[in-house]
Coordinates of C-alpha atoms and ligand atoms in Angstrom, one line a residue:
Chain A
X128 CA 16.1 -21.6 24.5
X129 CA 18.6 -18.9 23.6
X130 CA 16.0 -16.9 21.6
X131 CA 13.6 -15.7 24.4
X132 CA 16.5 -14.8 26.7
X133 CA 18.1 -12.6 24.0
X134 CA 14.8 -10.7 23.6
X135 CA 14.5 -10.2 27.4
X136 CA 18.0 -8.9 27.8
X137 CA 17.6 -6.5 25.0
X138 CA 14.5 -5.0 26.5
X139 CA 16.3 -4.8 29.9
X140 CA 19.2 -2.9 28.3
X141 CA 16.9 -0.5 26.6
X142 CA 15.2 0.3 29.9
X143 CA 18.6 0.9 31.5
X144 CA 19.7 3.0 28.6
X145 CA 16.9 5.5 28.9
X146 CA 17.7 6.3 32.5
X147 CA 20.7 8.5 32.0
X148 CA 23.4 9.5 29.5
X149 CA 26.1 7.2 31.0
X150 CA 23.6 4.4 31.1
X151 CA 22.7 5.1 27.5
X152 CA 26.2 4.6 26.3
X153 CA 26.7 1.4 28.1
X154 CA 23.2 0.1 27.2
X155 CA 23.5 1.0 23.6
X156 CA 26.9 -0.5 23.1
X157 CA 25.8 -3.7 24.8
X158 CA 22.5 -3.9 23.0
X159 CA 23.7 -3.2 19.5
X160 CA 25.6 -6.4 19.3
X161 CA 22.5 -8.3 20.4
X162 CA 20.0 -6.2 18.5
X163 CA 21.5 -7.3 15.1
X164 CA 19.7 -10.6 15.4
X165 CA 16.4 -9.2 16.7
X166 CA 14.7 -8.3 13.4
X167 CA 14.7 -11.9 12.3
X168 CA 13.0 -12.8 15.5
X169 CA 10.4 -10.1 15.1
X170 CA 8.2 -10.6 12.0
X171 CA 6.5 -7.3 12.6
X172 CA 9.7 -5.4 11.4
X173 CA 9.9 -7.4 8.2
X174 CA 10.0 -5.0 5.1
X175 CA 9.7 -5.7 1.4
X176 CA 11.6 -3.3 -0.8
X177 CA 9.3 -0.7 -2.6
X178 CA 11.9 0.8 -5.0
X179 CA 12.8 -1.1 -8.1
X180 CA 12.1 -1.8 -11.8
X181 CA 8.9 -3.7 -10.8
X182 CA 6.3 -2.9 -8.2
X183 CA 6.2 -5.2 -5.1
X184 CA 3.1 -7.3 -4.5
X185 CA 3.1 -9.1 -7.8
X186 CA 5.8 -11.8 -7.6
X187 CA 6.2 -11.2 -3.9
X188 CA 5.2 -14.3 -1.9
X189 CA 1.6 -13.6 -0.8
X190 CA 1.3 -12.1 2.7
X191 CA -1.4 -13.4 5.1
X192 CA -3.8 -10.5 4.6
X193 CA -4.7 -8.4 1.6
X194 CA -7.2 -5.8 0.5
X195 CA -8.0 -4.6 -3.0
X196 CA -9.6 -1.3 -3.3
X197 CA -10.8 0.2 -6.6
X198 CA -11.5 3.9 -7.0
X199 CA -13.4 6.0 -9.4
X200 CA -11.8 9.3 -10.4
X201 CA -13.8 12.4 -9.7
X202 CA -15.3 14.5 -12.5
X203 CA -12.6 16.5 -14.3
X204 CA -9.6 14.6 -12.9
X205 CA -6.9 15.2 -15.5
X206 CA -3.2 14.3 -16.0
X207 CA -2.2 17.0 -13.5
X208 CA -4.5 15.6 -10.9
X209 CA -3.1 12.1 -11.5
X210 CA 0.4 13.4 -11.2
X211 CA -0.3 14.9 -7.8
X212 CA -2.2 11.8 -6.6
X213 CA 0.6 9.5 -7.7
X214 CA 3.2 11.8 -6.0
X215 CA 1.3 11.6 -2.8
X216 CA 0.8 7.8 -3.0
X217 CA 4.5 7.2 -4.0
X218 CA 5.6 9.1 -0.9
X219 CA 3.1 7.3 1.4
X220 CA 3.9 3.9 0.1
X221 CA 7.7 4.5 0.3
X222 CA 7.2 5.4 4.0
X223 CA 4.7 2.8 5.0
X224 CA 6.5 -0.1 3.4
X225 CA 9.7 0.9 5.2
X226 CA 7.8 1.0 8.6
X227 CA 7.6 4.8 8.8
X228 CA 4.5 6.9 9.3
X229 CA 2.9 8.7 6.4
X230 CA 3.5 12.4 6.1
X231 CA 0.1 13.5 7.5
X232 CA -0.4 10.2 9.4
X233 CA -3.0 10.6 12.2
X234 CA -2.1 7.1 13.6
X235 CA 1.7 7.0 13.2
X236 CA 2.2 4.2 15.6
X237 CA 0.3 1.8 13.3
X238 CA 2.9 2.3 10.7
X239 CA 5.9 1.0 12.7
X240 CA 5.5 -2.7 12.2
X241 CA 4.8 -3.2 8.5
X242 CA 5.0 -7.0 8.7
X243 CA 6.0 -7.4 5.0
X244 CA 3.6 -4.6 3.7
X245 CA 3.4 -4.1 0.0
X246 CA 1.2 -1.6 -1.9
X247 CA 0.7 -2.1 -5.6
X248 CA -0.8 0.6 -7.8
X249 CA -2.7 -0.3 -11.0
X250 CA -4.8 1.7 -13.4
X251 CA -8.0 1.0 -15.2
X252 CA -9.2 2.5 -18.5
X253 CA -10.5 5.6 -16.8
X254 CA -7.1 6.7 -15.4
X255 CA -5.3 6.0 -18.7
X256 CA -7.9 8.2 -20.5
X257 CA -7.6 10.9 -17.8
X258 CA -3.8 10.8 -18.5
X259 CA -4.5 11.6 -22.1
X260 CA -3.0 8.4 -23.3
X261 CA -4.5 5.8 -25.7
X262 CA -6.3 3.0 -23.8
X263 CA -5.0 -0.4 -24.8
X264 CA -7.7 -2.5 -26.3
X265 CA -7.5 -5.2 -23.6
X266 CA -7.8 -2.7 -20.7
X267 CA -11.5 -2.8 -20.0
X268 CA -14.1 -5.5 -19.1
X269 CA -13.2 -9.0 -20.0
X270 CA -15.2 -10.7 -22.8
X271 CA -18.4 -12.1 -21.3
X272 CA -18.2 -15.7 -20.1
X273 CA -21.2 -18.1 -19.8
X274 CA -20.4 -18.7 -16.2
X275 CA -20.4 -15.0 -15.2
X276 CA -23.0 -13.6 -12.8
X277 CA -21.3 -10.3 -12.5
X278 CA -22.5 -7.6 -10.1
X279 CA -21.5 -3.9 -10.7
X280 CA -20.5 -3.5 -7.0
X281 CA -17.6 -5.9 -7.5
X282 CA -16.6 -4.8 -11.0
X283 CA -14.6 -2.2 -12.8
X284 CA -12.7 0.8 -11.5
X285 CA -10.4 3.6 -12.6
X286 CA -7.6 2.9 -10.1
X287 CA -6.7 0.0 -7.9
X288 CA -4.5 -0.4 -4.9
X289 CA -3.6 -3.9 -3.7
X290 CA -2.4 -3.7 0.0
X291 CA -0.9 -6.8 1.6
X292 CA 0.7 -7.5 4.9
X293 CA 1.0 -10.3 7.4
X294 CA -0.7 -8.0 9.9
X295 CA -4.3 -7.1 9.2
X296 CA -4.1 -3.9 11.3
X297 CA -1.3 -2.7 9.1
X298 CA -3.4 -3.4 6.0
X299 CA -6.3 -1.4 7.4
X300 CA -4.1 1.5 8.4
X301 CA -2.5 1.7 5.0
X302 CA -5.9 1.4 3.3
X303 CA -7.3 4.3 5.4
X304 CA -4.3 6.6 5.0
X305 CA -4.0 6.1 1.2
X306 CA -7.8 6.5 0.7
X307 CA -7.9 9.7 2.9
X308 CA -5.0 11.2 0.9
X309 CA -6.9 10.5 -2.3
X310 CA -10.2 11.9 -1.3
X311 CA -10.1 15.0 -3.5
X312 CA -9.1 12.9 -6.5
X313 CA -11.2 9.7 -6.3
X314 CA -14.0 7.9 -4.5
X315 CA -14.0 4.3 -3.3
X316 CA -15.8 2.0 -5.8
X317 CA -15.4 -1.3 -4.1
X318 CA -13.2 -2.9 -1.4
X319 CA -12.4 -6.6 -1.3
X320 CA -10.7 -8.0 1.8
X321 CA -9.0 -11.4 1.8
X322 CA -6.9 -13.7 3.9
X323 CA -4.7 -16.7 3.3
X324 CA -4.3 -20.0 5.1
X325 CA -2.4 -20.2 8.4
X326 CA 0.3 -22.5 6.9
X327 CA 4.0 -21.5 7.0
X328 CA 5.1 -19.4 4.2
X329 CA 7.2 -22.1 2.6
X330 CA 4.1 -24.3 2.1
X331 CA 1.3 -23.8 -0.4
X332 CA -1.8 -22.5 1.4
X333 CA -5.3 -23.8 1.1
X334 CA -8.6 -22.2 0.0
X335 CA -12.0 -22.5 1.7
X336 CA -12.8 -25.6 -0.3
X337 CA -9.9 -27.2 1.5
X338 CA -7.8 -27.5 -1.6
X339 CA -4.1 -26.8 -1.7
X340 CA -4.2 -23.8 -4.0
X341 CA -1.3 -22.2 -5.9
X342 CA 0.9 -25.2 -6.5
X343 CA 1.4 -25.0 -10.3
X344 CA 2.2 -21.3 -10.3
X345 CA 5.1 -20.2 -12.6
X346 CA 8.5 -20.3 -10.8
X347 CA 10.6 -17.1 -10.3
X348 CA 12.8 -18.1 -13.3
X349 CA 9.7 -17.8 -15.5
X350 CA 8.5 -14.4 -14.2
X351 CA 10.4 -12.4 -16.9
X352 CA 8.8 -14.5 -19.7
X353 CA 5.3 -14.8 -18.2
X354 CA 4.6 -11.9 -15.9
X355 CA 6.6 -8.7 -16.7
X356 CA 5.9 -6.6 -19.8
X357 CA 8.9 -5.8 -21.9
X358 CA 9.8 -5.4 -25.6
X359 CA 10.2 -9.2 -25.5
X360 CA 6.9 -10.3 -23.9
X361 CA 4.8 -7.5 -25.4
X362 CA 6.6 -6.1 -28.4
X363 CA 3.5 -4.1 -29.5
X364 CA 3.6 -2.0 -26.3
X365 CA 2.5 0.4 -25.0
X366 CA 6.0 1.1 -23.8
X367 CA 4.7 3.0 -20.7
X368 CA 3.7 -0.3 -19.3
X369 CA 7.1 -2.0 -19.7
X370 CA 8.2 -3.2 -16.3
X371 CA 4.5 -3.5 -15.3
X372 CA 2.0 -6.3 -15.9
X373 CA -1.7 -6.9 -16.4
X374 CA -4.0 -7.8 -13.5
X375 CA -7.3 -9.6 -13.4
X376 CA -9.4 -9.4 -10.2
X377 CA -12.4 -11.7 -10.2
X378 CA -14.6 -12.2 -7.2
X379 CA -15.5 -15.9 -7.4
X380 CA -18.2 -17.2 -5.0
X381 CA -17.8 -20.7 -3.8
X382 CA -21.0 -22.6 -3.5
X383 CA -19.8 -24.3 -0.3
X384 CA -23.2 -25.5 0.8
X385 CA -23.6 -27.7 -2.3
X386 CA -19.9 -28.5 -2.3
X387 CA -20.7 -30.1 1.1
X388 CA -23.0 -32.6 -0.7
X389 CA -20.2 -34.3 -2.6
X390 CA -17.6 -36.8 -1.1
X391 CA -13.9 -36.6 -1.1
X392 CA -13.4 -38.7 -4.2
X393 CA -15.7 -36.5 -6.2
X394 CA -14.0 -33.4 -4.8
X395 CA -10.6 -34.7 -5.8
X396 CA -11.8 -35.6 -9.3
X397 CA -13.1 -32.1 -9.7
X398 CA -9.6 -30.7 -9.4
X399 CA -7.3 -33.5 -10.4
X400 CA -5.2 -33.2 -7.2
X401 CA -5.5 -34.9 -3.8
X402 CA -7.1 -33.0 -0.9
X403 CA -4.7 -34.3 1.8
X404 CA -1.4 -33.1 0.3
X405 CA -2.2 -31.5 -3.0
X406 CA -0.3 -34.1 -5.1
X407 CA -1.6 -35.0 -8.6
X408 CA -4.1 -37.8 -8.6
X409 CA -1.5 -39.5 -10.9
X410 CA 1.1 -39.6 -8.1
X411 CA 4.5 -38.0 -7.7
X412 CA 5.4 -35.1 -5.6
X413 CA 3.3 -31.9 -4.8
X414 CA 5.2 -29.8 -7.4
X415 CA 5.0 -32.5 -10.1
X416 CA 2.7 -31.9 -13.1
X417 CA -0.3 -34.2 -13.3
X418 CA 0.1 -37.0 -15.9
X419 CA -2.8 -36.2 -18.2
X420 CA -2.4 -39.4 -20.2
X421 CA -2.5 -41.8 -17.3
X422 CA -5.3 -44.4 -17.4
X423 CA -6.7 -46.6 -14.6
X424 CA -7.3 -50.4 -14.7
X425 CA -10.5 -49.8 -16.6
X426 CA -8.8 -47.7 -19.2
X427 CA -10.4 -44.5 -17.9
X428 CA -8.3 -41.3 -17.6
X429 CA -7.1 -40.8 -14.0
X430 CA -7.4 -37.0 -14.4
X431 CA -11.0 -36.5 -15.4
X432 CA -11.4 -35.0 -18.9
X433 CA -13.2 -32.0 -17.4
X434 CA -11.0 -31.7 -14.2
X435 CA -10.0 -28.1 -13.4
X436 CA -6.3 -28.7 -13.7
X437 CA -6.7 -30.5 -17.1
X438 CA -8.8 -27.7 -18.5
X439 CA -6.5 -25.1 -17.0
X440 CA -3.4 -26.5 -18.8
X441 CA -2.3 -26.4 -22.4
X442 CA 0.9 -27.6 -24.1
X443 CA 1.6 -23.9 -24.8
X444 CA 3.8 -23.1 -21.8
X445 CA 3.5 -19.4 -22.7
X446 CA -0.2 -19.4 -21.7
X447 CA 0.5 -19.7 -18.0
X448 CA -0.5 -17.0 -15.5
X449 CA 0.6 -16.1 -12.0
X450 CA -2.3 -16.6 -9.5
X451 CA -2.2 -14.6 -6.3
X452 CA -5.7 -15.1 -4.8
X453 CA -7.0 -14.3 -1.3
X454 CA -10.0 -16.1 0.4
X455 CA -13.0 -14.1 1.5
X456 CA -15.6 -15.0 4.0
X457 CA -18.4 -12.4 4.5
X458 CA -21.5 -12.4 6.6
X459 CA -24.1 -14.3 4.5
X460 CA -27.4 -12.7 3.3
X461 CA -30.4 -13.5 5.5
X462 CA -31.5 -17.1 5.0
X463 CA -28.2 -18.3 3.7
X464 CA -25.4 -20.2 5.5
X465 CA -22.3 -18.9 3.7
X466 CA -20.9 -16.1 1.6
X467 CA -17.4 -17.2 0.8
X468 CA -15.0 -17.6 -2.1
X469 CA -11.9 -16.4 -3.7
X470 CA -10.8 -12.9 -4.5
X471 CA -9.0 -14.4 -7.6
X472 CA -6.1 -12.2 -8.6
X473 CA -3.8 -13.1 -11.5
X474 CA -0.9 -11.4 -13.2
X475 CA 0.2 -12.0 -16.8
X476 CA 2.3 -10.0 -19.2
X477 CA -0.3 -10.4 -22.0
X478 CA -3.9 -10.5 -21.0
X479 CA -5.3 -11.6 -24.4
X480 CA -2.7 -14.3 -25.1
X481 CA -2.4 -15.7 -21.6
X482 CA -5.6 -15.1 -19.5
X483 CA -8.4 -14.9 -22.0
X484 CA -8.0 -18.3 -23.7
X485 CA -7.5 -20.0 -20.3
X486 CA -10.6 -18.4 -18.8
X487 CA -12.6 -19.2 -22.0
X488 CA -11.6 -22.9 -21.8
X489 CA -12.6 -23.0 -18.1
X490 CA -15.9 -21.3 -18.8
X491 CA -16.7 -23.8 -21.5
X492 CA -16.0 -26.9 -19.5
X493 CA -14.7 -27.3 -16.0
X494 CA -16.2 -29.6 -13.3
X495 CA -15.4 -26.9 -10.8
X496 CA -17.9 -24.5 -12.4
X497 CA -20.7 -26.3 -10.6
X498 CA -19.5 -25.0 -7.3
X499 CA -18.0 -21.6 -8.3
X500 CA -19.6 -18.4 -9.6
X501 CA -17.8 -15.3 -10.8
X502 CA -19.7 -12.3 -9.3
X503 CA -17.2 -9.6 -9.9
X504 CA -14.6 -8.8 -12.6
X505 CA -12.1 -6.0 -13.3
X506 CA -8.9 -5.6 -15.4
X507 CA -6.1 -3.3 -14.5
X508 CA -2.6 -2.4 -15.8
X509 CA 0.0 -2.6 -13.0
X510 CA 2.4 0.3 -13.5
X511 CA 6.1 -0.3 -13.6
X512 CA 8.1 0.1 -10.4
X513 CA 9.4 3.4 -9.1
X514 CA 13.2 3.5 -8.9
X515 CA 15.0 5.8 -6.5
X516 CA 13.9 9.4 -7.3
X517 CA 11.0 8.2 -9.5
X518 CA 7.3 8.4 -8.9
X519 CA 4.7 5.7 -9.6
X520 CA 3.0 6.3 -12.9
X521 CA 5.8 8.5 -14.2
X522 CA 5.9 6.7 -17.6
X523 CA 2.2 7.1 -18.1
X524 CA 2.3 10.8 -17.4
X525 CA 5.2 12.0 -19.5
Chain B
X229 CA 17.4 0.8 16.8
X230 CA 16.3 4.3 16.0
X231 CA 16.0 4.9 19.7
X232 CA 19.5 3.6 20.3
X233 CA 20.9 5.9 17.7
X234 CA 19.2 8.9 19.2
X235 CA 20.6 8.1 22.6
X236 CA 24.0 7.7 21.2
X237 CA 23.8 11.0 19.4
X238 CA 22.6 12.7 22.5
X239 CA 25.4 11.2 24.5
X240 CA 27.9 12.4 21.8
X241 CA 26.4 15.9 21.8
X242 CA 26.8 16.1 25.6
X243 CA 30.4 15.0 25.4
X244 CA 31.0 17.6 22.6
X245 CA 29.6 20.4 24.8
X246 CA 31.7 19.5 27.8
X247 CA 34.9 19.5 25.6
X248 CA 34.3 22.9 24.1
X249 CA 33.1 24.5 27.3
X250 CA 31.2 27.7 26.5
X251 CA 33.0 28.6 23.3
X252 CA 29.8 28.7 21.2
X253 CA 30.6 32.3 20.2
X254 CA 33.6 31.0 18.2
X255 CA 31.2 29.1 15.9
X256 CA 31.0 31.2 12.7
X257 CA 28.0 29.2 11.3
X258 CA 24.7 31.0 10.7
X259 CA 21.6 29.7 12.4
X260 CA 20.2 28.6 9.1
X261 CA 23.3 26.4 8.4
X262 CA 22.9 24.4 11.6
X263 CA 19.1 23.7 11.1
X264 CA 17.5 21.1 9.0
X265 CA 13.9 20.3 8.5
X266 CA 12.4 16.8 8.2
X267 CA 9.0 15.7 6.8
X268 CA 7.7 19.2 6.1
X269 CA 4.1 19.4 4.8
X270 CA 1.2 21.8 4.5
X271 CA -2.5 21.2 4.9
X272 CA -4.3 21.6 1.6
X273 CA -6.9 24.4 1.5
X274 CA -9.1 26.0 -1.0
X275 CA -8.9 29.5 0.4
X276 CA -8.5 31.5 3.6
X277 CA -5.7 30.1 5.7
X278 CA -3.8 26.9 6.3
X279 CA -0.7 25.8 8.1
X280 CA 2.7 24.2 7.5
X281 CA 4.3 21.6 9.7
X282 CA 7.6 19.7 10.0
X283 CA 10.4 18.7 12.4
X284 CA 13.2 21.2 12.7
X285 CA 16.6 19.8 14.0
X286 CA 19.2 22.1 15.4
X287 CA 22.7 20.6 15.2
X288 CA 24.4 23.6 16.9
X289 CA 25.3 23.8 20.6
X290 CA 23.1 26.9 21.1
X291 CA 19.4 27.5 20.6
X292 CA 18.2 29.1 17.4
X293 CA 15.0 31.0 16.9
X294 CA 12.8 31.2 13.8
X295 CA 11.4 34.7 13.8
X296 CA 9.4 34.8 10.6
X297 CA 8.4 32.9 7.5
X298 CA 7.3 33.5 3.9
X299 CA 6.0 31.4 1.0
X300 CA 6.5 31.5 -2.8
X301 CA 3.5 33.8 -3.1
X302 CA 0.7 31.4 -2.0
X303 CA 0.1 33.2 1.3
X304 CA -0.5 36.9 1.5
X305 CA 0.6 36.8 5.1
X306 CA 2.6 34.3 7.2
X307 CA 2.7 34.1 11.0
X308 CA 4.3 31.8 13.5
X309 CA 1.6 30.3 15.8
X310 CA 1.3 28.4 19.0
X311 CA -1.6 26.8 20.8
X312 CA -2.7 28.2 24.1
X313 CA -5.7 28.1 26.4
X314 CA -7.9 31.1 26.3
X315 CA -9.9 32.6 29.2
X316 CA -12.8 30.2 28.5
X317 CA -10.4 27.2 28.8
X318 CA -10.5 26.6 25.0
X319 CA -7.4 25.7 23.0
X320 CA -6.8 28.5 20.5
X321 CA -4.0 29.4 18.3
X322 CA -2.2 32.8 18.5
X323 CA 1.0 34.4 17.3
X324 CA 4.0 33.0 19.1
X325 CA 5.8 35.9 20.8
X326 CA 9.6 35.8 20.3
X327 CA 9.4 33.3 17.5
X328 CA 9.9 29.5 17.5
X329 CA 12.9 28.2 19.4
X330 CA 14.7 25.1 18.2
X331 CA 16.8 24.0 21.2
X332 CA 20.5 23.3 20.9
X333 CA 21.2 19.7 19.7
X334 CA 17.5 18.9 19.7
X335 CA 14.4 18.9 17.5
X336 CA 11.3 21.0 17.6
X337 CA 8.2 19.6 15.8
X338 CA 5.6 21.8 14.2
X339 CA 2.4 19.8 14.1
X340 CA -1.4 20.1 14.2
X341 CA -2.4 21.0 17.8
X342 CA 1.1 22.5 18.4
X343 CA 3.3 25.2 17.0
X344 CA 2.9 25.8 13.3
X345 CA 3.6 28.2 10.4
X346 CA 0.3 29.9 9.6
X347 CA -0.3 30.7 6.0
X348 CA -3.0 33.4 5.8
X349 CA -4.8 35.2 3.0
X350 CA -4.2 32.5 0.5
X351 CA -3.8 33.9 -3.0
X352 CA -4.8 30.5 -4.6
X353 CA -5.9 27.1 -3.5
X354 CA -3.2 24.8 -2.1
X355 CA -4.1 21.6 -3.8
X356 CA -3.2 18.1 -2.4
X357 CA 0.0 16.9 -4.0
X358 CA 1.2 20.4 -4.8
X359 CA 4.4 21.7 -3.4
X360 CA 4.6 24.9 -1.4
X361 CA 8.0 26.6 -1.0
X362 CA 8.5 27.9 2.5
X363 CA 11.3 30.2 3.7
X364 CA 12.0 30.7 7.4
X365 CA 14.1 33.5 8.8
X366 CA 16.2 33.1 11.9
X367 CA 17.1 35.7 14.5
X368 CA 20.5 36.3 12.9
X369 CA 18.7 37.1 9.6
X370 CA 19.9 34.0 7.9
X371 CA 17.2 32.0 6.0
X372 CA 16.4 28.5 5.0
X373 CA 14.0 27.3 2.4
X374 CA 12.2 24.0 2.0
X375 CA 9.5 22.3 0.0
X376 CA 6.3 21.3 1.8
X377 CA 4.0 19.0 -0.1
X378 CA 0.3 19.6 0.4
X379 CA -1.9 16.9 1.9
X380 CA -5.6 16.5 2.5
X381 CA -6.0 16.7 6.3
X382 CA -9.2 16.8 8.4
X383 CA -7.5 18.1 11.6
X384 CA -5.7 21.4 12.2
X385 CA -9.0 23.2 12.4
X386 CA -7.9 25.4 15.4
X387 CA -9.7 28.5 16.3
X388 CA -7.8 31.7 16.0
X389 CA -7.6 33.6 19.4
X390 CA -10.5 36.0 19.5
X391 CA -12.0 34.3 16.4
X392 CA -15.0 33.0 18.4
X393 CA -15.9 36.5 19.5
X394 CA -15.8 37.9 16.0
X395 CA -17.6 35.2 14.1
X396 CA -15.3 33.5 11.6
X397 CA -13.1 36.5 11.2
X398 CA -11.7 37.2 7.8
X399 CA -9.7 34.0 7.7
X400 CA -12.4 31.8 6.3
X401 CA -12.1 28.1 7.1
X402 CA -9.2 25.7 6.6
X403 CA -11.4 23.1 4.9
X404 CA -10.0 21.9 1.6
X405 CA -13.4 21.0 0.1
X406 CA -13.3 19.5 -3.4
X407 CA -10.5 19.5 -5.8
X408 CA -10.4 17.7 -9.1
Ligands
HEM678 C1 -12.9 -20.3 -7.0 C2 -12.3 -20.6 -8.1 C3 -11.1 -21.5 -8.2 C4 -10.6 -22.4 -7.4 C5 -11.2 -22.9 -6.1 C6 -9.4 -23.0 -8.0 C7 -8.7 -24.0 -7.5 C8 -7.6 -24.5 -8.0 C9 -6.8 -25.6 -7.5 C10 -7.1 -26.3 -6.2 C11 -5.8 -25.9 -8.4 C12 -4.7 -27.0 -8.2 C13 -3.5 -26.5 -7.5 C14 -2.7 -25.4 -8.1 O1 -2.0 -25.7 -9.1 O2 -2.9 -24.3 -7.7 C15 -5.9 -25.0 -9.4 C16 -5.0 -24.9 -10.5 C17 -5.1 -23.9 -11.5 N1 -6.1 -23.0 -11.7 FE1 -7.7 -22.7 -10.5 N2 -9.2 -22.3 -9.2 C18 -10.2 -21.4 -9.4 C19 -10.3 -20.5 -10.4 C20 -9.4 -20.4 -11.4 C21 -9.5 -19.4 -12.5 C22 -10.6 -18.4 -12.6 C23 -8.5 -19.6 -13.3 C24 -8.0 -18.9 -14.5 C25 -8.9 -18.3 -15.3 C26 -7.7 -20.7 -12.7 C27 -6.5 -21.2 -13.3 C28 -5.8 -22.3 -12.8 C29 -4.6 -22.7 -13.3 C30 -3.8 -22.1 -14.5 C31 -4.1 -23.8 -12.5 C32 -2.9 -24.6 -12.7 C33 -3.1 -25.7 -13.6 C34 -1.8 -26.5 -13.8 O3 -0.9 -26.0 -14.5 O4 -1.7 -27.6 -13.3 N3 -8.3 -21.2 -11.6 N4 -7.0 -24.1 -9.2
CU679 CU1 -2.5 29.2 13.3

């Protein structure tokens, strides 16, 4: 009951305050005591720090909306061009994520409620080459997997921005501003928009197959060992990527129209977790690991030998990845009912040690493969964060 | 909150003025020392002319006037411009007579469609992400310099007064075209 009244009285004071100087003083003094609590009540003003050793948008709890945009550099773009582009983007991102308009922002009002906005910059092989730096062997197309039906229009890219916010309008505004500012340096290669379930942010959201998705992600305490590159996680370098990470973006179509044909039991068997609350089929709490050795009365494994979670796990705890996917749901082509799936995004310190063996196992055998088809794929290097006074990409360009 | 702060500042300035009466002559500060600029930027351009923008804040209790400006060599000529309506009812830009006034205790924003610092006869392309060093001179001959980063910008395509009568004049267009 107290909340709405506080909001009302604050607005009333502001109105009074703008009437005259005397009113302003009284109004401001009265309001400042009240206004201290207002930001918590207004999710639009929520900000996520941009400056730091790591970029935001990687281990940041996923916001409700996200867009991934890949760019191709224009002919002749060199290290100097990248330096100028990254200077522009650093300035824009610092402003936008703080709820301030971009420098040459034509719609400044759209910047004022960032709603947890993060913008994450990553480079593909083309940008590293343009910087005049050796391209790491893993920075390029993933090995071909038998399940792949990749389309060019969802694959590759020289540069990538991942833009996430709880407000879709904020995402669109940031995307347009950052793309406009880059127009002399790069052209848009592909754009993938996504959204997350409407559940509260403390609960694990669902994907369009109805599954609770994201449960077995590494915990914050594991991020240094599993996500961030450092002399410890990736002793062989390159050192310009310390503080960064590797990023896989795979567009995975869900065959929802054939998924409709199977019943709940078969659906749960496909994953190895329950549909209603996401708990392992072997019992326990949501956050518990499935018991891969458990057998039923007939001596059969409770978690199917080819269930997604069994195939996605190994005893090697260093092989884990951080998944940060978004759902997509596009207009279907003529004659089809659905075009939906996951913009699968994962972060891992070492792509070859963590992601590739996992994806290889899933491609070999995974019940889920019958209802999922990778149609796009790209690999990027997420640059380290920009501390105060630094620019994104600084380590790559020195 | 920003709004509240501004209101408080304005209130404080008003109080200050009343306390000092009209003793502004006693202030030894130069005009440049009381003015700051926020968010300066310049529109990227390949050739011809372009413009610089930004918000000037005057902390003094008297108006100050920017009377001229120069750059670090990128512009052959620099003028202070304003937007006005010509005989045909069109918005055109023209030199601002008497310079650009930043009112006491207030801000004055140079922006596309408003007052701006016109950079003419560009000696080289102003490329997006490059910095242009701009120096403004005040009526008391003091100067202030600032760095204006260049940005791609589709607007700020104003016609120069008389420009329509004389074709495109010698100023070329403000389009940035392609950079690499
Ligand atoms: C449309 C495609 C996919 C869907 C619908 C999907 C769905 C799920 C679901 C429902 C879970 C169980 C809950 C959880 O722990 O999040 C899960 C777990 C997991 N998935 Fe996927 N997944 C997909 C693709 C992938 C891909 C491409 C990879 C990696 C290459 C992957 C790796 C994992 C991992 C590592 C786990 C956690 C296993 C564990 O430790 O228990 N998934 N997935
Ligand atoms: Cu002009």
